[in-house]
């Protein structure tokens, strides 16, 4: 009797996937994962602690997190029916492909961008069409994107984009909606760090195929919580509600995120500080020889410098500073992505990188 190995039994579309590797090593300063390096504001932390204590754990969560949906809806000026909450933005991205992708359908992406779009598409047996950005300045090839989207089920674009930091033009989003029949997912994971008025959530009301993704992982300092949400047309939300893991958003995450939304004004000083620190970091990087950087509206900066992989390893090993190495990724040769930290973290990063570059 012949017996298949375990790996032979894996669904063919899922063969060859590896566990996600965040490339983490313990370091004193972690600027590698685009997290908010500030802890929660103390007043919010206290409010959340109380909410968690008050949350019974013996009962199942509200599957759709309606209390949180109502707070988010009030904030964004939409209805509860326009919001879906998920276990991080990742879960929503996956569910969108699970629901609207599949064999014979295509997802269009514009790399370099968040790799998970492509991974989730492949898991859901969805074809991936890549419209590469201009290699020199990472600008989008707008005409090619619109052309590709004409034959696609969905487009995923990012504003600000990870890892390049640029905002997506609202006119290009509108062009995608007006000139194609694709669903358009606009990923705004980092939009709270961008200039006022950058979010395109207001366009959702008049564009039933536009879906905007947001997360508590970045501006809200809660990457460990696992909570994200989608703002979209009611019909999209109903589909997602029907196919999701029923209890993916646990009671503690719902309680904590609800406090954060109600008291979102208290995050303003941290956001202002990160934006100010981004300018400080960029100015410091600009003074270093042979370091190219791209303008960023996010909480990270992409840089290109000679021997990037070695610089990254020495930052980690000699200075205990962790940044993300993209030097082996297509289109990102010799590139590192640096998360904007606190003033002290940025100062130490600039000093260290300066010393390494000058060969001290
Ligand atoms: N979109 C982009 C562009 C991201 O960079 C990330 C996280 N790195 C996510 C979505 C998902 O974030 P989360 O699952 O933590 O909400």
PDB file of C-alpha atoms in Angstrom, residues 89-348:
ATOM      1  CA  UNK A  89      -5.864  44.167   8.230  1.00  0.00           C
ATOM      2  CA  UNK A  90      -4.284  40.895   7.103  1.00  0.00           C
ATOM      3  CA  UNK A  91      -7.437  38.905   7.806  1.00  0.00           C
ATOM      4  CA  UNK A  92      -9.519  41.326   5.760  1.00  0.00           C
ATOM      5  CA  UNK A  93      -7.085  41.229   2.842  1.00  0.00           C
ATOM      6  CA  UNK A  94      -7.212  37.436   2.900  1.00  0.00           C
ATOM      7  CA  UNK A  95     -11.003  37.378   3.123  1.00  0.00           C
ATOM      8  CA  UNK A  96     -11.322  39.782   0.199  1.00  0.00           C
ATOM      9  CA  UNK A  97      -9.350  37.374  -1.984  1.00  0.00           C
ATOM     10  CA  UNK A  98     -11.181  34.382  -0.537  1.00  0.00           C
ATOM     11  CA  UNK A  99     -14.488  36.036  -1.433  1.00  0.00           C
ATOM     12  CA  UNK A 100     -13.771  37.819  -4.702  1.00  0.00           C
ATOM     13  CA  UNK A 101     -10.723  36.005  -6.113  1.00  0.00           C
ATOM     14  CA  UNK A 102     -10.355  32.389  -7.187  1.00  0.00           C
ATOM     15  CA  UNK A 103      -9.474  30.358 -10.269  1.00  0.00           C
ATOM     16  CA  UNK A 104      -9.758  32.312 -13.503  1.00  0.00           C
ATOM     17  CA  UNK A 105      -9.757  35.679 -11.717  1.00  0.00           C
ATOM     18  CA  UNK A 106      -6.904  38.137 -11.396  1.00  0.00           C
ATOM     19  CA  UNK A 107      -5.579  40.519  -8.782  1.00  0.00           C
ATOM     20  CA  UNK A 108      -3.552  43.515  -9.981  1.00  0.00           C
ATOM     21  CA  UNK A 109      -0.808  44.863  -7.716  1.00  0.00           C
ATOM     22  CA  UNK A 110       1.835  47.555  -8.157  1.00  0.00           C
ATOM     23  CA  UNK A 111       5.109  46.322  -6.674  1.00  0.00           C
ATOM     24  CA  UNK A 112       7.246  47.051  -4.791  1.00  0.00           C
ATOM     25  CA  UNK A 113       4.325  46.849  -2.364  1.00  0.00           C
ATOM     26  CA  UNK A 114       3.089  44.809   0.602  1.00  0.00           C
ATOM     27  CA  UNK A 115       3.993  41.194  -0.247  1.00  0.00           C
ATOM     28  CA  UNK A 116       0.960  39.668   1.437  1.00  0.00           C
ATOM     29  CA  UNK A 117      -1.371  40.796  -1.365  1.00  0.00           C
ATOM     30  CA  UNK A 118       0.372  38.366  -3.682  1.00  0.00           C
ATOM     31  CA  UNK A 119       0.706  35.588  -1.101  1.00  0.00           C
ATOM     32  CA  UNK A 120      -2.965  35.690  -0.155  1.00  0.00           C
ATOM     33  CA  UNK A 121      -3.955  35.796  -3.831  1.00  0.00           C
ATOM     34  CA  UNK A 122      -1.915  32.683  -4.539  1.00  0.00           C
ATOM     35  CA  UNK A 123      -3.409  30.887  -1.549  1.00  0.00           C
ATOM     36  CA  UNK A 124      -6.836  31.702  -2.955  1.00  0.00           C
ATOM     37  CA  UNK A 125      -5.818  30.452  -6.414  1.00  0.00           C
ATOM     38  CA  UNK A 126      -6.098  33.937  -7.853  1.00  0.00           C
ATOM     39  CA  UNK A 127      -3.817  35.018 -10.715  1.00  0.00           C
ATOM     40  CA  UNK A 128      -1.515  37.915  -9.885  1.00  0.00           C
ATOM     41  CA  UNK A 129      -0.718  40.609 -12.430  1.00  0.00           C
ATOM     42  CA  UNK A 130       2.172  42.860 -11.423  1.00  0.00           C
ATOM     43  CA  UNK A 131       2.417  46.385 -12.793  1.00  0.00           C
ATOM     44  CA  UNK A 132       5.862  47.407 -11.617  1.00  0.00           C
ATOM     45  CA  UNK A 133       6.546  50.936 -10.471  1.00  0.00           C
ATOM     46  CA  UNK A 134       9.138  53.086 -12.190  1.00  0.00           C
ATOM     47  CA  UNK A 135      12.451  51.698 -10.841  1.00  0.00           C
ATOM     48  CA  UNK A 136      14.018  55.141 -10.434  1.00  0.00           C
ATOM     49  CA  UNK A 137      11.414  57.031  -8.410  1.00  0.00           C
ATOM     50  CA  UNK A 138       8.867  54.279  -7.658  1.00  0.00           C
ATOM     51  CA  UNK A 139       6.075  56.280  -9.266  1.00  0.00           C
ATOM     52  CA  UNK A 140       3.086  54.259 -10.426  1.00  0.00           C
ATOM     53  CA  UNK A 141       2.625  53.468 -14.079  1.00  0.00           C
ATOM     54  CA  UNK A 142      -0.919  54.816 -14.123  1.00  0.00           C
ATOM     55  CA  UNK A 143      -1.853  53.899 -17.705  1.00  0.00           C
ATOM     56  CA  UNK A 144      -0.572  50.331 -17.357  1.00  0.00           C
ATOM     57  CA  UNK A 145      -2.372  49.945 -14.033  1.00  0.00           C
ATOM     58  CA  UNK A 146      -5.700  51.011 -15.537  1.00  0.00           C
ATOM     59  CA  UNK A 147      -5.160  48.750 -18.574  1.00  0.00           C
ATOM     60  CA  UNK A 148      -4.350  45.733 -16.380  1.00  0.00           C
ATOM     61  CA  UNK A 149      -7.307  46.428 -14.090  1.00  0.00           C
ATOM     62  CA  UNK A 150      -9.693  46.247 -17.056  1.00  0.00           C
ATOM     63  CA  UNK A 151      -9.247  42.466 -17.057  1.00  0.00           C
ATOM     64  CA  UNK A 152      -9.040  41.961 -13.302  1.00  0.00           C
ATOM     65  CA  UNK A 153     -11.417  41.065 -10.507  1.00  0.00           C
ATOM     66  CA  UNK A 154      -9.590  43.284  -8.052  1.00  0.00           C
ATOM     67  CA  UNK A 155      -6.789  45.847  -7.708  1.00  0.00           C
ATOM     68  CA  UNK A 156      -4.878  46.358  -4.472  1.00  0.00           C
ATOM     69  CA  UNK A 157      -3.097  49.685  -4.106  1.00  0.00           C
ATOM     70  CA  UNK A 158      -1.559  51.287  -1.053  1.00  0.00           C
ATOM     71  CA  UNK A 159      -1.527  54.868   0.201  1.00  0.00           C
ATOM     72  CA  UNK A 160       0.982  55.597   1.614  1.00  0.00           C
ATOM     73  CA  UNK A 161       2.694  52.641  -0.025  1.00  0.00           C
ATOM     74  CA  UNK A 162       4.812  50.159   1.917  1.00  0.00           C
ATOM     75  CA  UNK A 163       7.812  50.246   1.438  1.00  0.00           C
ATOM     76  CA  UNK A 164       8.113  53.324  -0.798  1.00  0.00           C
ATOM     77  CA  UNK A 165       6.150  55.799   1.357  1.00  0.00           C
ATOM     78  CA  UNK A 166       4.304  57.663  -1.423  1.00  0.00           C
ATOM     79  CA  UNK A 167       0.629  58.601  -1.446  1.00  0.00           C
ATOM     80  CA  UNK A 168      -1.685  57.405  -4.183  1.00  0.00           C
ATOM     81  CA  UNK A 169      -3.260  60.178  -6.261  1.00  0.00           C
ATOM     82  CA  UNK A 170      -7.018  60.316  -5.705  1.00  0.00           C
ATOM     83  CA  UNK A 171      -7.428  60.992  -9.444  1.00  0.00           C
ATOM     84  CA  UNK A 172      -5.820  57.626 -10.241  1.00  0.00           C
ATOM     85  CA  UNK A 173      -8.137  55.839  -7.807  1.00  0.00           C
ATOM     86  CA  UNK A 174     -11.061  57.550  -9.515  1.00  0.00           C
ATOM     87  CA  UNK A 175      -9.699  56.559 -12.932  1.00  0.00           C
ATOM     88  CA  UNK A 176      -9.510  52.927 -11.810  1.00  0.00           C
ATOM     89  CA  UNK A 177     -13.112  53.104 -10.647  1.00  0.00           C
ATOM     90  CA  UNK A 178     -14.422  54.929 -13.708  1.00  0.00           C
ATOM     91  CA  UNK A 179     -12.526  53.055 -16.419  1.00  0.00           C
ATOM     92  CA  UNK A 180     -12.579  49.477 -15.145  1.00  0.00           C
ATOM     93  CA  UNK A 181     -15.042  47.097 -13.579  1.00  0.00           C
ATOM     94  CA  UNK A 182     -12.603  45.875 -10.903  1.00  0.00           C
ATOM     95  CA  UNK A 183     -13.057  46.065  -7.159  1.00  0.00           C
ATOM     96  CA  UNK A 184     -10.483  48.561  -5.846  1.00  0.00           C
ATOM     97  CA  UNK A 185      -8.913  47.931  -2.450  1.00  0.00           C
ATOM     98  CA  UNK A 186      -7.133  51.023  -1.200  1.00  0.00           C
ATOM     99  CA  UNK A 187      -4.880  50.071   1.712  1.00  0.00           C
ATOM    100  CA  UNK A 188      -4.567  53.044   4.077  1.00  0.00           C
ATOM    101  CA  UNK A 189      -2.686  51.238   6.865  1.00  0.00           C
ATOM    102  CA  UNK A 190      -0.363  54.255   7.245  1.00  0.00           C
ATOM    103  CA  UNK A 191      -2.636  57.127   6.255  1.00  0.00           C
ATOM    104  CA  UNK A 192      -2.801  58.712   9.722  1.00  0.00           C
ATOM    105  CA  UNK A 193       0.858  59.753   9.246  1.00  0.00           C
ATOM    106  CA  UNK A 194       0.133  61.493   5.947  1.00  0.00           C
ATOM    107  CA  UNK A 195      -0.893  65.104   5.421  1.00  0.00           C
ATOM    108  CA  UNK A 196      -4.450  66.053   6.454  1.00  0.00           C
ATOM    109  CA  UNK A 197      -7.143  65.018   4.042  1.00  0.00           C
ATOM    110  CA  UNK A 198      -5.207  62.112   2.489  1.00  0.00           C
ATOM    111  CA  UNK A 199      -7.751  59.431   3.289  1.00  0.00           C
ATOM    112  CA  UNK A 200     -10.121  58.542   0.461  1.00  0.00           C
ATOM    113  CA  UNK A 201     -12.813  57.096   2.728  1.00  0.00           C
ATOM    114  CA  UNK A 202     -15.113  59.981   1.642  1.00  0.00           C
ATOM    115  CA  UNK A 203     -15.115  58.507  -1.899  1.00  0.00           C
ATOM    116  CA  UNK A 204     -16.659  55.225  -0.708  1.00  0.00           C
ATOM    117  CA  UNK A 205     -20.164  56.712  -0.537  1.00  0.00           C
ATOM    118  CA  UNK A 206     -20.341  57.323  -4.298  1.00  0.00           C
ATOM    119  CA  UNK A 207     -18.203  54.406  -5.462  1.00  0.00           C
ATOM    120  CA  UNK A 208     -19.620  50.987  -4.594  1.00  0.00           C
ATOM    121  CA  UNK A 209     -16.479  49.190  -5.832  1.00  0.00           C
ATOM    122  CA  UNK A 210     -14.064  51.184  -3.622  1.00  0.00           C
ATOM    123  CA  UNK A 211     -12.974  49.513  -0.370  1.00  0.00           C
ATOM    124  CA  UNK A 212     -10.650  51.229   2.106  1.00  0.00           C
ATOM    125  CA  UNK A 213      -8.562  49.256   4.622  1.00  0.00           C
ATOM    126  CA  UNK A 214      -7.407  50.714   7.936  1.00  0.00           C
ATOM    127  CA  UNK A 215      -5.643  49.237  10.963  1.00  0.00           C
ATOM    128  CA  UNK A 216      -5.025  49.749  14.666  1.00  0.00           C
ATOM    129  CA  UNK A 217      -1.469  48.418  14.220  1.00  0.00           C
ATOM    130  CA  UNK A 218       0.302  51.646  13.247  1.00  0.00           C
ATOM    131  CA  UNK A 219      -1.013  55.054  14.350  1.00  0.00           C
ATOM    132  CA  UNK A 220      -2.932  53.473  17.228  1.00  0.00           C
ATOM    133  CA  UNK A 221       0.145  51.724  18.695  1.00  0.00           C
ATOM    134  CA  UNK A 222      -1.643  48.373  18.871  1.00  0.00           C
ATOM    135  CA  UNK A 223       0.094  46.004  16.436  1.00  0.00           C
ATOM    136  CA  UNK A 224      -0.067  43.288  19.081  1.00  0.00           C
ATOM    137  CA  UNK A 225      -3.845  43.570  19.386  1.00  0.00           C
ATOM    138  CA  UNK A 226      -4.721  42.360  15.869  1.00  0.00           C
ATOM    139  CA  UNK A 227      -7.512  44.613  14.756  1.00  0.00           C
ATOM    140  CA  UNK A 228      -8.170  46.220  11.398  1.00  0.00           C
ATOM    141  CA  UNK A 229     -11.250  47.302   9.482  1.00  0.00           C
ATOM    142  CA  UNK A 230     -12.661  47.900   6.057  1.00  0.00           C
ATOM    143  CA  UNK A 231     -14.900  50.758   4.959  1.00  0.00           C
ATOM    144  CA  UNK A 232     -16.911  49.729   1.912  1.00  0.00           C
ATOM    145  CA  UNK A 233     -20.276  49.405   0.284  1.00  0.00           C
ATOM    146  CA  UNK A 234     -22.877  47.466   2.277  1.00  0.00           C
ATOM    147  CA  UNK A 235     -22.981  44.606  -0.254  1.00  0.00           C
ATOM    148  CA  UNK A 236     -19.225  44.027   0.037  1.00  0.00           C
ATOM    149  CA  UNK A 237     -19.528  43.997   3.829  1.00  0.00           C
ATOM    150  CA  UNK A 238     -22.396  41.487   3.681  1.00  0.00           C
ATOM    151  CA  UNK A 239     -20.296  39.106   1.598  1.00  0.00           C
ATOM    152  CA  UNK A 240     -17.368  39.386   4.000  1.00  0.00           C
ATOM    153  CA  UNK A 241     -19.694  38.895   6.972  1.00  0.00           C
ATOM    154  CA  UNK A 242     -20.914  35.630   5.469  1.00  0.00           C
ATOM    155  CA  UNK A 243     -17.514  34.048   4.747  1.00  0.00           C
ATOM    156  CA  UNK A 244     -15.368  35.162   7.687  1.00  0.00           C
ATOM    157  CA  UNK A 245     -14.142  33.059  10.601  1.00  0.00           C
ATOM    158  CA  UNK A 246     -17.087  33.667  12.885  1.00  0.00           C
ATOM    159  CA  UNK A 247     -15.263  34.685  16.068  1.00  0.00           C
ATOM    160  CA  UNK A 248     -11.971  35.985  14.699  1.00  0.00           C
ATOM    161  CA  UNK A 249     -12.158  39.247  16.661  1.00  0.00           C
ATOM    162  CA  UNK A 250     -11.948  38.385  20.330  1.00  0.00           C
ATOM    163  CA  UNK A 251     -13.684  40.219  23.163  1.00  0.00           C
ATOM    164  CA  UNK A 252     -10.499  41.808  24.498  1.00  0.00           C
ATOM    165  CA  UNK A 253      -9.511  43.219  21.103  1.00  0.00           C
ATOM    166  CA  UNK A 254     -13.027  44.559  20.563  1.00  0.00           C
ATOM    167  CA  UNK A 255     -13.019  46.219  23.984  1.00  0.00           C
ATOM    168  CA  UNK A 256      -9.552  47.748  23.599  1.00  0.00           C
ATOM    169  CA  UNK A 257     -10.133  49.032  20.065  1.00  0.00           C
ATOM    170  CA  UNK A 258     -13.452  50.579  21.105  1.00  0.00           C
ATOM    171  CA  UNK A 259     -11.727  52.615  23.829  1.00  0.00           C
ATOM    172  CA  UNK A 260      -9.045  53.708  21.361  1.00  0.00           C
ATOM    173  CA  UNK A 261     -11.582  54.933  18.802  1.00  0.00           C
ATOM    174  CA  UNK A 262     -13.669  56.781  21.382  1.00  0.00           C
ATOM    175  CA  UNK A 263     -10.546  58.543  22.662  1.00  0.00           C
ATOM    176  CA  UNK A 264      -8.694  58.875  19.353  1.00  0.00           C
ATOM    177  CA  UNK A 265      -7.971  62.560  19.961  1.00  0.00           C
ATOM    178  CA  UNK A 266      -5.482  61.561  22.643  1.00  0.00           C
ATOM    179  CA  UNK A 267      -3.212  60.002  19.996  1.00  0.00           C
ATOM    180  CA  UNK A 268      -2.695  63.370  18.280  1.00  0.00           C
ATOM    181  CA  UNK A 269       0.522  64.344  20.117  1.00  0.00           C
ATOM    182  CA  UNK A 270       2.175  60.996  19.277  1.00  0.00           C
ATOM    183  CA  UNK A 271       1.204  61.295  15.613  1.00  0.00           C
ATOM    184  CA  UNK A 272       2.504  64.866  15.469  1.00  0.00           C
ATOM    185  CA  UNK A 273       5.756  63.749  17.033  1.00  0.00           C
ATOM    186  CA  UNK A 274       6.230  60.920  14.517  1.00  0.00           C
ATOM    187  CA  UNK A 275       5.611  63.287  11.608  1.00  0.00           C
ATOM    188  CA  UNK A 276       8.101  65.773  13.055  1.00  0.00           C
ATOM    189  CA  UNK A 277      10.605  62.993  13.665  1.00  0.00           C
ATOM    190  CA  UNK A 278      10.202  61.773  10.086  1.00  0.00           C
ATOM    191  CA  UNK A 279      11.459  65.194   8.963  1.00  0.00           C
ATOM    192  CA  UNK A 280      14.351  64.993  11.434  1.00  0.00           C
ATOM    193  CA  UNK A 281      15.299  61.507  10.240  1.00  0.00           C
ATOM    194  CA  UNK A 282      15.078  62.451   6.554  1.00  0.00           C
ATOM    195  CA  UNK A 283      17.147  65.586   7.092  1.00  0.00           C
ATOM    196  CA  UNK A 284      19.808  63.565   8.904  1.00  0.00           C
ATOM    197  CA  UNK A 285      19.842  60.886   6.208  1.00  0.00           C
ATOM    198  CA  UNK A 286      20.126  63.563   3.510  1.00  0.00           C
ATOM    199  CA  UNK A 287      23.363  64.767   5.087  1.00  0.00           C
ATOM    200  CA  UNK A 288      24.988  61.348   4.749  1.00  0.00           C
ATOM    201  CA  UNK A 289      27.060  60.604   1.636  1.00  0.00           C
ATOM    202  CA  UNK A 290      25.694  58.110  -0.915  1.00  0.00           C
ATOM    203  CA  UNK A 291      22.357  57.636   0.833  1.00  0.00           C
ATOM    204  CA  UNK A 292      19.374  58.021  -1.500  1.00  0.00           C
ATOM    205  CA  UNK A 293      15.931  58.351   0.081  1.00  0.00           C
ATOM    206  CA  UNK A 294      12.385  58.640  -1.237  1.00  0.00           C
ATOM    207  CA  UNK A 295       9.913  61.169   0.169  1.00  0.00           C
ATOM    208  CA  UNK A 296       7.637  59.447   2.673  1.00  0.00           C
ATOM    209  CA  UNK A 297       4.183  60.238   4.009  1.00  0.00           C
ATOM    210  CA  UNK A 298       4.270  57.184   6.292  1.00  0.00           C
ATOM    211  CA  UNK A 299       6.059  56.264   9.537  1.00  0.00           C
ATOM    212  CA  UNK A 300       9.036  54.801   7.675  1.00  0.00           C
ATOM    213  CA  UNK A 301      11.602  55.824   5.108  1.00  0.00           C
ATOM    214  CA  UNK A 302      13.084  53.765   2.290  1.00  0.00           C
ATOM    215  CA  UNK A 303      16.787  54.375   1.661  1.00  0.00           C
ATOM    216  CA  UNK A 304      19.312  53.027  -0.831  1.00  0.00           C
ATOM    217  CA  UNK A 305      22.956  52.918   0.146  1.00  0.00           C
ATOM    218  CA  UNK A 306      26.077  50.968  -0.815  1.00  0.00           C
ATOM    219  CA  UNK A 307      26.453  47.546   0.873  1.00  0.00           C
ATOM    220  CA  UNK A 308      22.989  47.806   2.412  1.00  0.00           C
ATOM    221  CA  UNK A 309      22.835  44.212   3.664  1.00  0.00           C
ATOM    222  CA  UNK A 310      26.150  44.602   5.439  1.00  0.00           C
ATOM    223  CA  UNK A 311      25.125  47.955   6.940  1.00  0.00           C
ATOM    224  CA  UNK A 312      21.920  46.360   8.225  1.00  0.00           C
ATOM    225  CA  UNK A 313      23.830  43.442   9.781  1.00  0.00           C
ATOM    226  CA  UNK A 314      26.327  45.775  11.445  1.00  0.00           C
ATOM    227  CA  UNK A 315      23.570  48.060  12.762  1.00  0.00           C
ATOM    228  CA  UNK A 316      22.045  44.966  14.366  1.00  0.00           C
ATOM    229  CA  UNK A 317      25.229  43.358  15.649  1.00  0.00           C
ATOM    230  CA  UNK A 318      27.303  46.388  16.666  1.00  0.00           C
ATOM    231  CA  UNK A 319      24.647  48.949  17.611  1.00  0.00           C
ATOM    232  CA  UNK A 320      21.653  46.747  18.526  1.00  0.00           C
ATOM    233  CA  UNK A 321      19.465  48.612  16.031  1.00  0.00           C
ATOM    234  CA  UNK A 322      17.143  46.606  13.797  1.00  0.00           C
ATOM    235  CA  UNK A 323      15.982  47.905  10.409  1.00  0.00           C
ATOM    236  CA  UNK A 324      14.402  45.936   7.541  1.00  0.00           C
ATOM    237  CA  UNK A 325      16.579  44.643   4.745  1.00  0.00           C
ATOM    238  CA  UNK A 326      14.944  44.780   1.322  1.00  0.00           C
ATOM    239  CA  UNK A 327      18.201  44.497  -0.594  1.00  0.00           C
ATOM    240  CA  UNK A 328      17.347  41.015  -1.875  1.00  0.00           C
ATOM    241  CA  UNK A 329      13.881  41.996  -3.111  1.00  0.00           C
ATOM    242  CA  UNK A 330      13.269  42.640  -6.771  1.00  0.00           C
ATOM    243  CA  UNK A 331      13.481  46.343  -7.569  1.00  0.00           C
ATOM    244  CA  UNK A 332      14.820  47.184  -4.121  1.00  0.00           C
ATOM    245  CA  UNK A 333      18.510  46.405  -4.547  1.00  0.00           C
ATOM    246  CA  UNK A 334      20.583  47.911  -1.723  1.00  0.00           C
ATOM    247  CA  UNK A 335      17.445  49.231  -0.017  1.00  0.00           C
ATOM    248  CA  UNK A 336      16.674  49.334   3.692  1.00  0.00           C
ATOM    249  CA  UNK A 337      13.404  50.420   5.270  1.00  0.00           C
ATOM    250  CA  UNK A 338      13.701  52.371   8.488  1.00  0.00           C
ATOM    251  CA  UNK A 339      10.729  52.914  10.784  1.00  0.00           C
ATOM    252  CA  UNK A 340      10.536  56.411  12.285  1.00  0.00           C
ATOM    253  CA  UNK A 341      11.180  56.043  16.014  1.00  0.00           C
ATOM    254  CA  UNK A 342      11.294  58.338  19.021  1.00  0.00           C
ATOM    255  CA  UNK A 343      13.749  61.239  18.877  1.00  0.00           C
ATOM    256  CA  UNK A 344      16.357  59.279  20.812  1.00  0.00           C
ATOM    257  CA  UNK A 345      15.963  56.211  18.607  1.00  0.00           C
ATOM    258  CA  UNK A 346      16.318  58.274  15.435  1.00  0.00           C
ATOM    259  CA  UNK A 347      19.333  60.104  16.803  1.00  0.00           C
ATOM    260  CA  UNK A 348      21.085  56.846  17.625  1.00  0.00           C
TER     261      UNK A 348
END
